[in-house]
Coordinates of C-alpha atoms in Angstrom, one line a residue:
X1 CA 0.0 0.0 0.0
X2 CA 1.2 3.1 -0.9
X3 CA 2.4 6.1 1.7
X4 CA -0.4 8.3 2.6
X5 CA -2.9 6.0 0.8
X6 CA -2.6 7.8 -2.3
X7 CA -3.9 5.0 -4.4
X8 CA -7.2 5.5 -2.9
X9 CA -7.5 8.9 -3.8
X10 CA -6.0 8.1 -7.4
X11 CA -8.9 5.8 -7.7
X12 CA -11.9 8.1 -6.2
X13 CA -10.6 10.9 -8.5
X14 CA -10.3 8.9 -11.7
X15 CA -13.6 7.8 -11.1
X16 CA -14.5 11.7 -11.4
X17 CA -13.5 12.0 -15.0
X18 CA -15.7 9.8 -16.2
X19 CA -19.0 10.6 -14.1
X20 CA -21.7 11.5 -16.5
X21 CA -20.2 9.9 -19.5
X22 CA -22.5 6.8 -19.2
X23 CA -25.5 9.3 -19.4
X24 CA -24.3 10.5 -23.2
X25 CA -24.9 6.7 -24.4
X26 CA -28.4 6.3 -23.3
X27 CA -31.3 5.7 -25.7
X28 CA -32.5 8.9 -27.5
X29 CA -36.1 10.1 -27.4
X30 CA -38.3 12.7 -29.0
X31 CA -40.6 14.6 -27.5
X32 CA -44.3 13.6 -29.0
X33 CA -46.6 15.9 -26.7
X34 CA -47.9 17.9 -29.6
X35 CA -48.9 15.1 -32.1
X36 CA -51.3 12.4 -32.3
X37 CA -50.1 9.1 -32.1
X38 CA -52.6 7.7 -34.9
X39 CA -52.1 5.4 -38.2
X40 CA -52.3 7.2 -41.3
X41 CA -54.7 6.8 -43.8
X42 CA -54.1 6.9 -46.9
X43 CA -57.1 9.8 -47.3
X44 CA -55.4 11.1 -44.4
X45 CA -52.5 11.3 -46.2
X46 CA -54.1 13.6 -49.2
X47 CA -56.3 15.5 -47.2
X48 CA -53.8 16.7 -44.5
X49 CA -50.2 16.4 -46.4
X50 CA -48.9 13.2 -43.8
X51 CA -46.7 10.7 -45.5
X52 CA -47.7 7.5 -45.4
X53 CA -45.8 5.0 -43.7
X54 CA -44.6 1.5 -44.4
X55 CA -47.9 -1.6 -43.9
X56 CA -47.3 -4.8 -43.4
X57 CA -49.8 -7.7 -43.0
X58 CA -47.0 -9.7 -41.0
X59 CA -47.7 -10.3 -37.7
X60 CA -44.8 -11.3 -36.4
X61 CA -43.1 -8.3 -37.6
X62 CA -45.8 -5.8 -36.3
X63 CA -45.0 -7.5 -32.8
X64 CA -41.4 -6.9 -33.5
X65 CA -42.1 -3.4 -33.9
X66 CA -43.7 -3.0 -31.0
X67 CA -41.6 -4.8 -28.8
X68 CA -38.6 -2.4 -29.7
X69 CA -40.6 0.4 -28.6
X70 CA -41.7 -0.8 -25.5
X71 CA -38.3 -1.9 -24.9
X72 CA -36.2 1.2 -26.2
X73 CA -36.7 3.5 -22.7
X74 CA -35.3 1.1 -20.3
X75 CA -32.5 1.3 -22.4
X76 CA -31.6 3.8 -21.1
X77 CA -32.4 3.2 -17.1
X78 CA -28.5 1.2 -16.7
X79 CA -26.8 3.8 -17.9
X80 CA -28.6 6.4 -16.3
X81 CA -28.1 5.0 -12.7
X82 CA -24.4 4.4 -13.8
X83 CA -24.0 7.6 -14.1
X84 CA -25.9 8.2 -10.9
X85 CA -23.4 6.1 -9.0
X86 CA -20.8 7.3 -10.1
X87 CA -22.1 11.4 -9.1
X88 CA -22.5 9.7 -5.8
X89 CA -19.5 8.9 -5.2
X90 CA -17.9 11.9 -6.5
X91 CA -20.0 13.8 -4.1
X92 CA -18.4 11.5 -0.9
X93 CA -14.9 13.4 -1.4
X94 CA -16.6 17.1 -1.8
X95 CA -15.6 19.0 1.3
X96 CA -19.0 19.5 2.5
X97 CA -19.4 15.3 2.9
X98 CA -15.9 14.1 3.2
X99 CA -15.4 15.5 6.6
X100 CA -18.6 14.3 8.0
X101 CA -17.9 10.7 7.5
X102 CA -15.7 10.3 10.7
X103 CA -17.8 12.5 12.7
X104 CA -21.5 10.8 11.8
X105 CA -19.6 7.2 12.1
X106 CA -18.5 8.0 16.0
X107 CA -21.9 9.2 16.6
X108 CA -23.8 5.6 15.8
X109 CA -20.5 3.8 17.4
X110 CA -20.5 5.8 20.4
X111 CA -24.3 6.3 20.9
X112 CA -25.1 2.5 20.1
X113 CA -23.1 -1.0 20.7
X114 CA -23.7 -3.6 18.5
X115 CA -25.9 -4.4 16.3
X116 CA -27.4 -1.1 17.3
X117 CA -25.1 1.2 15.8
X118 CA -24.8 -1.4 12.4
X119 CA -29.1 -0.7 12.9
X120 CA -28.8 2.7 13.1
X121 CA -26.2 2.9 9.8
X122 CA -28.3 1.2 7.9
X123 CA -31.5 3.3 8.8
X124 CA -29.4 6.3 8.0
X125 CA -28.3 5.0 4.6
X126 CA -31.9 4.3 3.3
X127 CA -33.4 7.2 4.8
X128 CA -30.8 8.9 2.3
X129 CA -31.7 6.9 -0.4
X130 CA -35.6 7.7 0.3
X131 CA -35.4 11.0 0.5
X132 CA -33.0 11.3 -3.1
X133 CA -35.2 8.8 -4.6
X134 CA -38.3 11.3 -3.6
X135 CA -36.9 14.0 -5.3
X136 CA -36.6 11.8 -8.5
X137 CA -39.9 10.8 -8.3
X138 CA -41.4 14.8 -7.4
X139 CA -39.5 15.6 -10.9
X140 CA -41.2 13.0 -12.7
X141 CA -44.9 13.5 -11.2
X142 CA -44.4 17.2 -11.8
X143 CA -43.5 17.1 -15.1
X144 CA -44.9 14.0 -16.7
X145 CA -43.2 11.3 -19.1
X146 CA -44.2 14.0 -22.4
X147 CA -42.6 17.0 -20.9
X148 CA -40.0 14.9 -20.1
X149 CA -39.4 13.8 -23.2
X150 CA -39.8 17.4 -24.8
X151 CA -36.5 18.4 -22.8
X152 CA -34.6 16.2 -24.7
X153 CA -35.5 19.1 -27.7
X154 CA -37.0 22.1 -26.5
X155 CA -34.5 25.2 -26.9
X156 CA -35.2 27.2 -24.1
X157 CA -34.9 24.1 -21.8
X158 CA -31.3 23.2 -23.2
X159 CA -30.3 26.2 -23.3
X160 CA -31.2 27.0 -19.9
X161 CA -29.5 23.8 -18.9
X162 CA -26.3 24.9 -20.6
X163 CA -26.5 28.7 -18.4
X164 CA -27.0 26.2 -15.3
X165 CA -24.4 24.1 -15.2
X166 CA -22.0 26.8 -16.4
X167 CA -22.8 28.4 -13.0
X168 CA -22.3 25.0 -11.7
X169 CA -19.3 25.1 -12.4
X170 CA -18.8 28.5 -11.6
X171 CA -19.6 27.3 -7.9
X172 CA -16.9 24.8 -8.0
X173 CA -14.6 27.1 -8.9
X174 CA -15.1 29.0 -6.0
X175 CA -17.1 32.1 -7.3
X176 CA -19.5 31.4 -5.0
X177 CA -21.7 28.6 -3.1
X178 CA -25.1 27.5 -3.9
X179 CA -26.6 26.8 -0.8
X180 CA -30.0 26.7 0.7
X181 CA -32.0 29.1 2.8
X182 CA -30.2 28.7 6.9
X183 CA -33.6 28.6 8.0
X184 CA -34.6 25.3 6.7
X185 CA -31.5 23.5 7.5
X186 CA -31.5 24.9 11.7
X187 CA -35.4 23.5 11.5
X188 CA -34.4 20.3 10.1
X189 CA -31.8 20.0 12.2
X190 CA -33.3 21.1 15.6
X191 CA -35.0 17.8 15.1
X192 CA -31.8 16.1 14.2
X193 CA -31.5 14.8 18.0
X194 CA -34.3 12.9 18.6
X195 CA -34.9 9.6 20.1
X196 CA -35.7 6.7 17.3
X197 CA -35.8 6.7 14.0
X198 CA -37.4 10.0 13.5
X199 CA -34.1 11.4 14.6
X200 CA -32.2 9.1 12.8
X201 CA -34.3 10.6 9.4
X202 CA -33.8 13.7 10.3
X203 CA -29.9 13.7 10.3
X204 CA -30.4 12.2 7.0
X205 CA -31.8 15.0 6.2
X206 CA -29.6 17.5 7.5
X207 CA -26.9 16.3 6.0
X208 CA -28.4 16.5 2.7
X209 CA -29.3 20.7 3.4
X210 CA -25.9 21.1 4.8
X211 CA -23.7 19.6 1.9
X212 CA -26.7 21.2 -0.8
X213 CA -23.7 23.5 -2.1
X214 CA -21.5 20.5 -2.9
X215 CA -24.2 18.0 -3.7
X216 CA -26.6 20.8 -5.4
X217 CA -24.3 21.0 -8.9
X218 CA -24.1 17.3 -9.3
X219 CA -27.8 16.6 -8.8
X220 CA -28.2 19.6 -10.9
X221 CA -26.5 18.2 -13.4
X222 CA -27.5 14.5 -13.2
X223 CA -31.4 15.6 -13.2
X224 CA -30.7 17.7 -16.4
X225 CA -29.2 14.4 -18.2
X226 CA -31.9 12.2 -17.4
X227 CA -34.9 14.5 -18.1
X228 CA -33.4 14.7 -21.3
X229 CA -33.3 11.1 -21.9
X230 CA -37.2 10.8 -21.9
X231 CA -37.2 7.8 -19.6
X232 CA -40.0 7.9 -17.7
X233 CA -38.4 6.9 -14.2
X234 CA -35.2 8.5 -15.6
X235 CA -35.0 10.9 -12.8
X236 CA -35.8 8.6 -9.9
X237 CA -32.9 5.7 -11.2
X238 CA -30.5 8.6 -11.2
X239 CA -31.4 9.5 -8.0
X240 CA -31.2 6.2 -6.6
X241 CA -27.6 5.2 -7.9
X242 CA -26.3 9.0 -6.5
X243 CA -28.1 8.3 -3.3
X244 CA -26.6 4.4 -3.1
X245 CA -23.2 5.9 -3.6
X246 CA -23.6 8.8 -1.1
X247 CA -25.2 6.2 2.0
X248 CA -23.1 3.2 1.3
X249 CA -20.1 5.1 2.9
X250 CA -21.9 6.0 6.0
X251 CA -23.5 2.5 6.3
X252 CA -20.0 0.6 5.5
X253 CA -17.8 2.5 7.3
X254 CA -20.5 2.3 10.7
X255 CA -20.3 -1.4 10.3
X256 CA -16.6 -1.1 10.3
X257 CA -15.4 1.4 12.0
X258 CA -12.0 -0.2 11.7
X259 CA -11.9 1.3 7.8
X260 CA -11.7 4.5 8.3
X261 CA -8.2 4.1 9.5
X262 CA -7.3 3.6 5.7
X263 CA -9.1 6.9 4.6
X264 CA -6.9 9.7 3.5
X265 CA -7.0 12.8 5.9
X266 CA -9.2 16.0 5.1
X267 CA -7.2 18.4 3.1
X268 CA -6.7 21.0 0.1
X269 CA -7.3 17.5 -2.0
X270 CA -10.8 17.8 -1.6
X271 CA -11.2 21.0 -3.4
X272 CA -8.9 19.8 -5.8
X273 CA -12.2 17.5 -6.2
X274 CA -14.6 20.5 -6.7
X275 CA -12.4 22.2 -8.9
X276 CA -11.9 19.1 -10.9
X277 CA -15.3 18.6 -11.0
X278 CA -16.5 22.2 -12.0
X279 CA -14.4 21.7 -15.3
X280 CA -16.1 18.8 -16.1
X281 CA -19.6 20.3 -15.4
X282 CA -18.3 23.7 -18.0
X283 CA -17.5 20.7 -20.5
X284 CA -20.3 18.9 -20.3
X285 CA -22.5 22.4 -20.6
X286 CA -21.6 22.7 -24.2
X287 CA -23.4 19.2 -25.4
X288 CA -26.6 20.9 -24.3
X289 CA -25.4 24.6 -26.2
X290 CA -24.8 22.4 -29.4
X291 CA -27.9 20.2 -29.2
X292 CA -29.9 23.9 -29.3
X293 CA -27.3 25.1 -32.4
X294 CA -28.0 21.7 -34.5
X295 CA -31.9 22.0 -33.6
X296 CA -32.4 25.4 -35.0
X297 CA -29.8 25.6 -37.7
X298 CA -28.3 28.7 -36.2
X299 CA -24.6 27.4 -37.5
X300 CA -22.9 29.0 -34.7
X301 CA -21.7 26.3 -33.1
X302 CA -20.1 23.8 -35.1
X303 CA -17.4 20.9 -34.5
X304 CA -14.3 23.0 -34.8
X305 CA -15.5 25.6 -32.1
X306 CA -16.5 22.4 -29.6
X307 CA -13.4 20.8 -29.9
X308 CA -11.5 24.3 -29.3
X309 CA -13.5 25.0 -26.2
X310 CA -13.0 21.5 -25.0
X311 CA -8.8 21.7 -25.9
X312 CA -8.9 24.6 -23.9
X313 CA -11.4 23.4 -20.6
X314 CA -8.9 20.1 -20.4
X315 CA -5.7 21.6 -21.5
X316 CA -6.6 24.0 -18.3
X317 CA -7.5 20.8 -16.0
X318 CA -4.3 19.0 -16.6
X319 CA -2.1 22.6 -15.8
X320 CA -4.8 22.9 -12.5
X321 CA -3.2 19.3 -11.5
X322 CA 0.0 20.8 -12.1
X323 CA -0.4 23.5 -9.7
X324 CA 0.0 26.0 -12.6
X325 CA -3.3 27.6 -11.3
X326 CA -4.7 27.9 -8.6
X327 CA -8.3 28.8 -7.4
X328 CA -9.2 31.3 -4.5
X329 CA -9.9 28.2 -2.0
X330 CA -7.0 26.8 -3.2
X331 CA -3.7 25.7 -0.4
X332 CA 0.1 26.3 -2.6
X333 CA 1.0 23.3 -3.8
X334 CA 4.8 22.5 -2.6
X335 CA 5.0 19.3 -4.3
X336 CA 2.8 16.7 -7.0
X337 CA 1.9 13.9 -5.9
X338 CA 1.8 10.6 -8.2
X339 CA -1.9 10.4 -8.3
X340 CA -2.1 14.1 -10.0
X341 CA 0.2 13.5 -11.9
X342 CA -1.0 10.8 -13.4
X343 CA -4.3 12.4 -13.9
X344 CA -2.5 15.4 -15.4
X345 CA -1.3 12.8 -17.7
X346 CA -4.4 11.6 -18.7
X347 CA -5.6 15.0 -19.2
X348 CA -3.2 16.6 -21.5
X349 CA -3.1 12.9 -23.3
X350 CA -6.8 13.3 -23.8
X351 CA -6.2 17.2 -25.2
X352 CA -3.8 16.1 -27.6
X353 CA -6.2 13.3 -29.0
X354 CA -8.8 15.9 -29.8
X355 CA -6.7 18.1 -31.9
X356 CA -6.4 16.0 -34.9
X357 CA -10.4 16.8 -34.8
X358 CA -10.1 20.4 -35.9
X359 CA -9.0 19.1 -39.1
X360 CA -11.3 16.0 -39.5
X361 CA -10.2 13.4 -37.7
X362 CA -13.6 11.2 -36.6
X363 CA -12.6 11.0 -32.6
X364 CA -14.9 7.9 -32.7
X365 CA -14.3 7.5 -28.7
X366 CA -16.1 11.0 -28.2
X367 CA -17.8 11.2 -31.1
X368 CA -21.2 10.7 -29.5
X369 CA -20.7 14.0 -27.5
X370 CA -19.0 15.9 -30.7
X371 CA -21.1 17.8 -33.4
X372 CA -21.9 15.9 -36.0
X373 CA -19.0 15.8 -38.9
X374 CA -21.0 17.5 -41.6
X375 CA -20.7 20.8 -39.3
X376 CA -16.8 20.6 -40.2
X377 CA -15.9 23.5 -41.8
X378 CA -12.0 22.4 -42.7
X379 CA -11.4 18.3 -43.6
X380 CA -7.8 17.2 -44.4
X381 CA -9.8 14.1 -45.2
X382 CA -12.0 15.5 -48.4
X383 CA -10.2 18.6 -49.2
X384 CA -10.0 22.2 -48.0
X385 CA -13.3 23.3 -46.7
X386 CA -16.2 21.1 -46.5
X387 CA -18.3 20.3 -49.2
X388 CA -21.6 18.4 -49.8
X389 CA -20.3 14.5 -51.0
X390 CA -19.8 14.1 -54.9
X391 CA -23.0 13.1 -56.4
X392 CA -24.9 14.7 -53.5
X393 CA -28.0 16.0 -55.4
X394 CA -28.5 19.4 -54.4
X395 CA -32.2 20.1 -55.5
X396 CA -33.4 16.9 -53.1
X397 CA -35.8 17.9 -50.7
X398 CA -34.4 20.0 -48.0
X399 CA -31.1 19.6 -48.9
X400 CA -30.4 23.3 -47.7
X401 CA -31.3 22.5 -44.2
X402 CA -29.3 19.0 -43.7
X403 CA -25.7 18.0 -44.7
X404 CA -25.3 14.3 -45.3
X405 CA -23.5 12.5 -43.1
X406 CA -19.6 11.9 -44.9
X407 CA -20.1 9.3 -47.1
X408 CA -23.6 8.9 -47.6
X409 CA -25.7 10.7 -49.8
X410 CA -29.1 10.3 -48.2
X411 CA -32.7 11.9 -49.3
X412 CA -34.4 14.3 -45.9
X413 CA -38.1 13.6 -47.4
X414 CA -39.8 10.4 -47.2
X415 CA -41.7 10.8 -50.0
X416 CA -39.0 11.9 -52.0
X417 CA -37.1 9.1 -51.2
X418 CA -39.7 6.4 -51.6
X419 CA -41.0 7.3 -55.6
X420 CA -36.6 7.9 -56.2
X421 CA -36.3 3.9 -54.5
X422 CA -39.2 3.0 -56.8
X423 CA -37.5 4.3 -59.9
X424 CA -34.0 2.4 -58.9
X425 CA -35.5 -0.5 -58.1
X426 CA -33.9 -0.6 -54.6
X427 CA -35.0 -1.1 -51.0
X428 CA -35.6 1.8 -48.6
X429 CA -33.7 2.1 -45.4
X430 CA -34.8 5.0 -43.0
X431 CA -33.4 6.7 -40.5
X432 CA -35.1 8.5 -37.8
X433 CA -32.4 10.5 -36.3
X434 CA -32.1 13.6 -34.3
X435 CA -29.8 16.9 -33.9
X436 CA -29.4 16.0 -30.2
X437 CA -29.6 12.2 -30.7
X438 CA -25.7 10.9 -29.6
X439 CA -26.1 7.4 -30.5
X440 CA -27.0 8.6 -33.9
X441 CA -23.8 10.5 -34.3
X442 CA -21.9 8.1 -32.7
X443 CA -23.5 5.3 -35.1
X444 CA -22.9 7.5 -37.9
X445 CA -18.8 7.5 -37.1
X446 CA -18.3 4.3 -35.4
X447 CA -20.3 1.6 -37.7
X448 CA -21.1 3.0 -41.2
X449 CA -18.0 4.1 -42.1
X450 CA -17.3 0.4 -42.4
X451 CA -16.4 -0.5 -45.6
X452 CA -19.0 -3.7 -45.8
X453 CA -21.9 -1.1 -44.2
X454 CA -20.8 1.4 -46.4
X455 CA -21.3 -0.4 -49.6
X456 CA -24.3 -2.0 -48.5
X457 CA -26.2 1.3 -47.7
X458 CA -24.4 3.1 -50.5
X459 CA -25.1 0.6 -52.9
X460 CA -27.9 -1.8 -51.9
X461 CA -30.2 0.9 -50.4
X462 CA -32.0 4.1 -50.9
X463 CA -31.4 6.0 -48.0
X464 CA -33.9 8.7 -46.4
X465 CA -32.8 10.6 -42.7
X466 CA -35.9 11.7 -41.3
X467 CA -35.0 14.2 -38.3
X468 CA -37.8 14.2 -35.6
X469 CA -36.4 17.3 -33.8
X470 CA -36.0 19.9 -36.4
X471 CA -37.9 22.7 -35.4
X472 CA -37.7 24.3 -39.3
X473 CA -41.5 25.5 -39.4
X474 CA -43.3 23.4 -42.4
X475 CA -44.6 25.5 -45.2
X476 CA -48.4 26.7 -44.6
X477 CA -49.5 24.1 -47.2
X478 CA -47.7 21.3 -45.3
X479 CA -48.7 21.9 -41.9
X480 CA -51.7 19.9 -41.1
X481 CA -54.3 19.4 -38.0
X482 CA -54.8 15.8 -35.9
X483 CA -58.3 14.9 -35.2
X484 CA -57.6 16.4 -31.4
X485 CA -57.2 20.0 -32.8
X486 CA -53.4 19.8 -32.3
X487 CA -51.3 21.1 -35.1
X488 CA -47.9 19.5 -37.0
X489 CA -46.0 22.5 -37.5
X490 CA -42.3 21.5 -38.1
X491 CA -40.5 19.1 -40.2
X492 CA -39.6 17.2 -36.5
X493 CA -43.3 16.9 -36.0
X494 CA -44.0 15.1 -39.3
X495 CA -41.0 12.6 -39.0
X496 CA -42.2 12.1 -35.4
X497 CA -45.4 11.5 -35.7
X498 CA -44.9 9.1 -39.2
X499 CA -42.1 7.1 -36.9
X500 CA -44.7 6.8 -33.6
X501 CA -47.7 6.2 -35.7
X502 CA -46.3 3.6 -38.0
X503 CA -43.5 2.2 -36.0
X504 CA -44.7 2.2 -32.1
X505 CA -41.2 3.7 -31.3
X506 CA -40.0 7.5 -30.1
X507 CA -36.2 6.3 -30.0
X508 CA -33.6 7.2 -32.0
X509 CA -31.9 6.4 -34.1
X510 CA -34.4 3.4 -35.9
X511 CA -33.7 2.1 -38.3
X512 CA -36.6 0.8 -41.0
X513 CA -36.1 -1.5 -44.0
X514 CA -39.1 -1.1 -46.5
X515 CA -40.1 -2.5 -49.7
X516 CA -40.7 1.1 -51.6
X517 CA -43.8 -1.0 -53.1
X518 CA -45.5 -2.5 -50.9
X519 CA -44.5 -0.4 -48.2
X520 CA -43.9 -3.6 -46.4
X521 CA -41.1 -4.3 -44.0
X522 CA -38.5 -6.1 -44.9
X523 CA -37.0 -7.4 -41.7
X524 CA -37.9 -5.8 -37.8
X525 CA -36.6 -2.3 -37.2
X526 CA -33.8 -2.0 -35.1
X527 CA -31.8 1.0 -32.8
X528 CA -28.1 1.3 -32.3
X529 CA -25.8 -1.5 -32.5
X530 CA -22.3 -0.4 -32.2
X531 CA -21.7 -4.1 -33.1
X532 CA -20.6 -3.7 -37.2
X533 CA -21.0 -7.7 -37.9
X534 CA -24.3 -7.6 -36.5
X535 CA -25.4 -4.0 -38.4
X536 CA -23.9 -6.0 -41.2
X537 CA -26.0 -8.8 -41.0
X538 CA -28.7 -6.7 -40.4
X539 CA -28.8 -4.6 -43.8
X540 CA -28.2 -8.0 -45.2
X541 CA -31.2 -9.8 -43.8
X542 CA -33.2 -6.8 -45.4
X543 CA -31.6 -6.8 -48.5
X544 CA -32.1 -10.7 -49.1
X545 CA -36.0 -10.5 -48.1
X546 CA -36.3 -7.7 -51.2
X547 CA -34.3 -9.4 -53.2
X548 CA -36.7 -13.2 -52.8
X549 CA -40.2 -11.2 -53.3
X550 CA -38.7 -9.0 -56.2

């Protein structure tokens, strides 16, 4: 074991650069709260402008269909409490939490014996995790599963997300604290000493007003993620893996008191923590800036300017490890240890890997988080500037608004691309995607720029991207009325409403495989699968069905 148990805090703060990366891989949703989840007729379809979707007599496929949908949110529920967890812990070594370990452990080993104390812990740790888990739950019945889902696009929301946890992180870096009105936490904790478990509650409860300046940023932060997801109990998972990882300590430590004898002493470390932290939160504010950019086609924000800002927020981290700057609640560092060091490492390893992206480099390990390539302005890889792919026909249906993806030359209009697929005599593959969707970008730089699923969908497919968050406003002609008196007003709303009215699903990306004649489908629709042989196998399966009944 190393002097000073150093290797502990290596681990807890290595365990802080990756908190809230799980959250970025969870299953996309679009909001659906202003469109009617009905089939399409085809009299539907002249009357009021819809596209008509893929039919199919099959049912075994229309089960598969379903099945998709109803399994595509809880998806997203691992990852979510993943990232849960790991805020939890993150928030043990804050300064407001880290020092009240010892101190809350000798109160249950000094005021109980026993079992008692080991009772006692373990009342504490789940009255934590109830009252985290409440909050979750409050955000949900508050808000409902459709606004829920509308966060995952809605402007003002992401934008106001990306203010917030830039004053998140303003907090960590000392600026100021966000903390909670005195009066609550003295009346909570006036009934912190009482007999039974009332008390016991109410230091759980204390704890969690007293350390709100630490604690407040993550859950902050966490909250904002999983609203966005659309998962219904999104916010309630993500409470309960921060919670489990904030009580387990407590619990453990009361049932061993021995342990704490191996935990490193309070110290400046633990605001190295919160500074560490608060440049994490500022990078993982720009995801939400970018998602409101790509949404409304403002063109402000594009990959080059993200990557910058994120050379600069962890070129800054690693020389913050260093000691090269220091914050106001910062002690003078006389000497590095290994574990910052190390992390330094990492750091500036991590900065150099993302500048090869400012001249088009994919960055598949990040590129989930990243911009989507076709907001490159300069690409070594296809010649100075970028330009729409060779071949790319520029008169195709909202070709102004969306740049294909690099590679593909894909149709934005379903219709469009079904009477073109006719003409070729080729099968259809769709693509619901999304500006904000990460799992699309990241299958879009991970998996099709295989060579195999590059030919097959190059080749073998007609392919039509159909973005259900674009909030371009359809032309007065196009926009249409459901039989409820609510209105489709953007091209999102008509992709999103063909995809949850056809298909039973609201994640993205899905991915259809029609017959442009018969509409029918040609194998069940699937989401992500980062797995290329299986995405492979996949298009094939599709393209050997058309191929038998043609």
């Amino acid at each position: 074991m190393f002097a000073n148990n150093t290797w502990l805090k290596a681990l807890l703060m290595i365990l802080i650069l990756f908190t809230g990366a799980a959250a970025g891989h969870a299953q996309d949703t679009v909001s659906t709260e202003d469109i009617e989840f009905t089939p399409i007729t085809d009299s539907a379809a002249t009357e009021q402008v819809a596209p008509v979707a893929a039919k199919t007599d099959s049912v075994a496929i229309k089960h598969a269909v379903i099945t998709n949908a109803q399994e595509a949110s809880p998806q997203t529920l691992p990852a979510i409490f993943i990232a849960g967890l790991l805020g939890g812990f993150a928030a043990v070594l804050m300064p407001c939490i880290f020092p009240m370990l010892p101190m809350t452990v000798s109160f249950f080993t000094k005021s109980s014996k026993g079992k008692g104390a080991v009772g006692k812990a373990i009342v504490y740790g789940l009255s934590i995790i109830g009252l985290y888990v409440s909050l979750g739950l409050l955000i949900t019945l508050v808000f409902g599963a459709d606004a829920l889902n509308d966060l995952a696009t809605n402007g003002i929301f992401n934008f106001f997300f990306f203010l917030l946890l830039v004053v998140f992180a303003a907090s960590f870096f000392g600026a100021f604290e966000i903390a909670l009105p005195s009066g609550w936490v003295n009346k909570v904790g006036s009934r912190a000493g009482g007999k039974g478990l009332g008390g016991i509650f109410f230091m759980a409860a204390t704890l969690a007003l007293v350390s709100f300046s630490c604690t407040g940023p993550i859950i902050g932060t966490l909250l904002a993620q999983t609203a966005t997801t659309g998962a219904l109990m999104g916010p309630a998972v993500g409470m309960f893996g921060f919670s489990l990882a904030l009580a387990l300590p407590f619990t453990l430590f009361a049932m061993f008191p021995s342990w704490m004898n191996s935990l490193p002493k309070s110290g400046s470390w633990l605001n190295s923590v919160k500074v560490t932290l608060g440049f994490l939160e500022l990078a993982f504010a720009l995801k939400f800036l970018s998602n409101v950019d790509l949404a409304y086609h403002w063109k402000w924000f594009d990959r080059e300017i993200f990557l910058s800002l994120w050379i600069v927020i962890f070129g800054l981290l690693g020389l913050y490890l260093l000691g090269k700057i220091r914050f106001n609640h910062d002690s003078p560092l006389t000497h590095i240890s290994i574990p910052r060091l190390f992390l330094a490492i990492i750091c500036f390893s991590f900065t150099m890997y993302l500048v090869p992206g400012l001249w088009g480099a994919p960055l598949k390990s990040v590129s989930a988080f990243l911009p989507p390539m076709s907001t490159q302005d300069f690409d070594l890889s296809s010649g100075v500037g970028h330009e729409k792919q060779p071949g790319t026909n520029a008169t195709r249906k909202y070709a102004d608004l969306f740049e294909a993806p690099k590679g593909f030359q894909p149709f934005f209009d379903y219709d469009e691309g079904i009477a073109y697929a006719q003409h070729a005599g080729k099968p259809v593959m769709i693509d619901f995607t999304g500006h904000a969707c990460v799992n699309c970008r990241k299958m879009e730089a991970n998996v099709w720029p295989d060579a195999g699923v590059n030919k097959l969908i190059n080749d073998d497919y007609v392919l039509i991207q159909l973005y259900v968050d674009d909030k371009t406003t359809l032309p007065d002609a196009e926009q249409y009325t459901t039989s409820d008196g609510r209105r489709i007003k953007t091209i999102g709303n008509k992709w999103s409403n063909l995809q949850t009215s056809e298909f039973k699903a609201n994640s993205q990306p899905f991915y259809v495989l029609l017959d442009p004649k018969t509409k029918q489908l040609l194998t069940p629709p699937q989401g992500a699968d980062y797995d290329v042989e299986n995405y492979k196998e996949f298009l094939k399966k599709g393209l050997d069905s058309y191929n038998t009944t043609n």
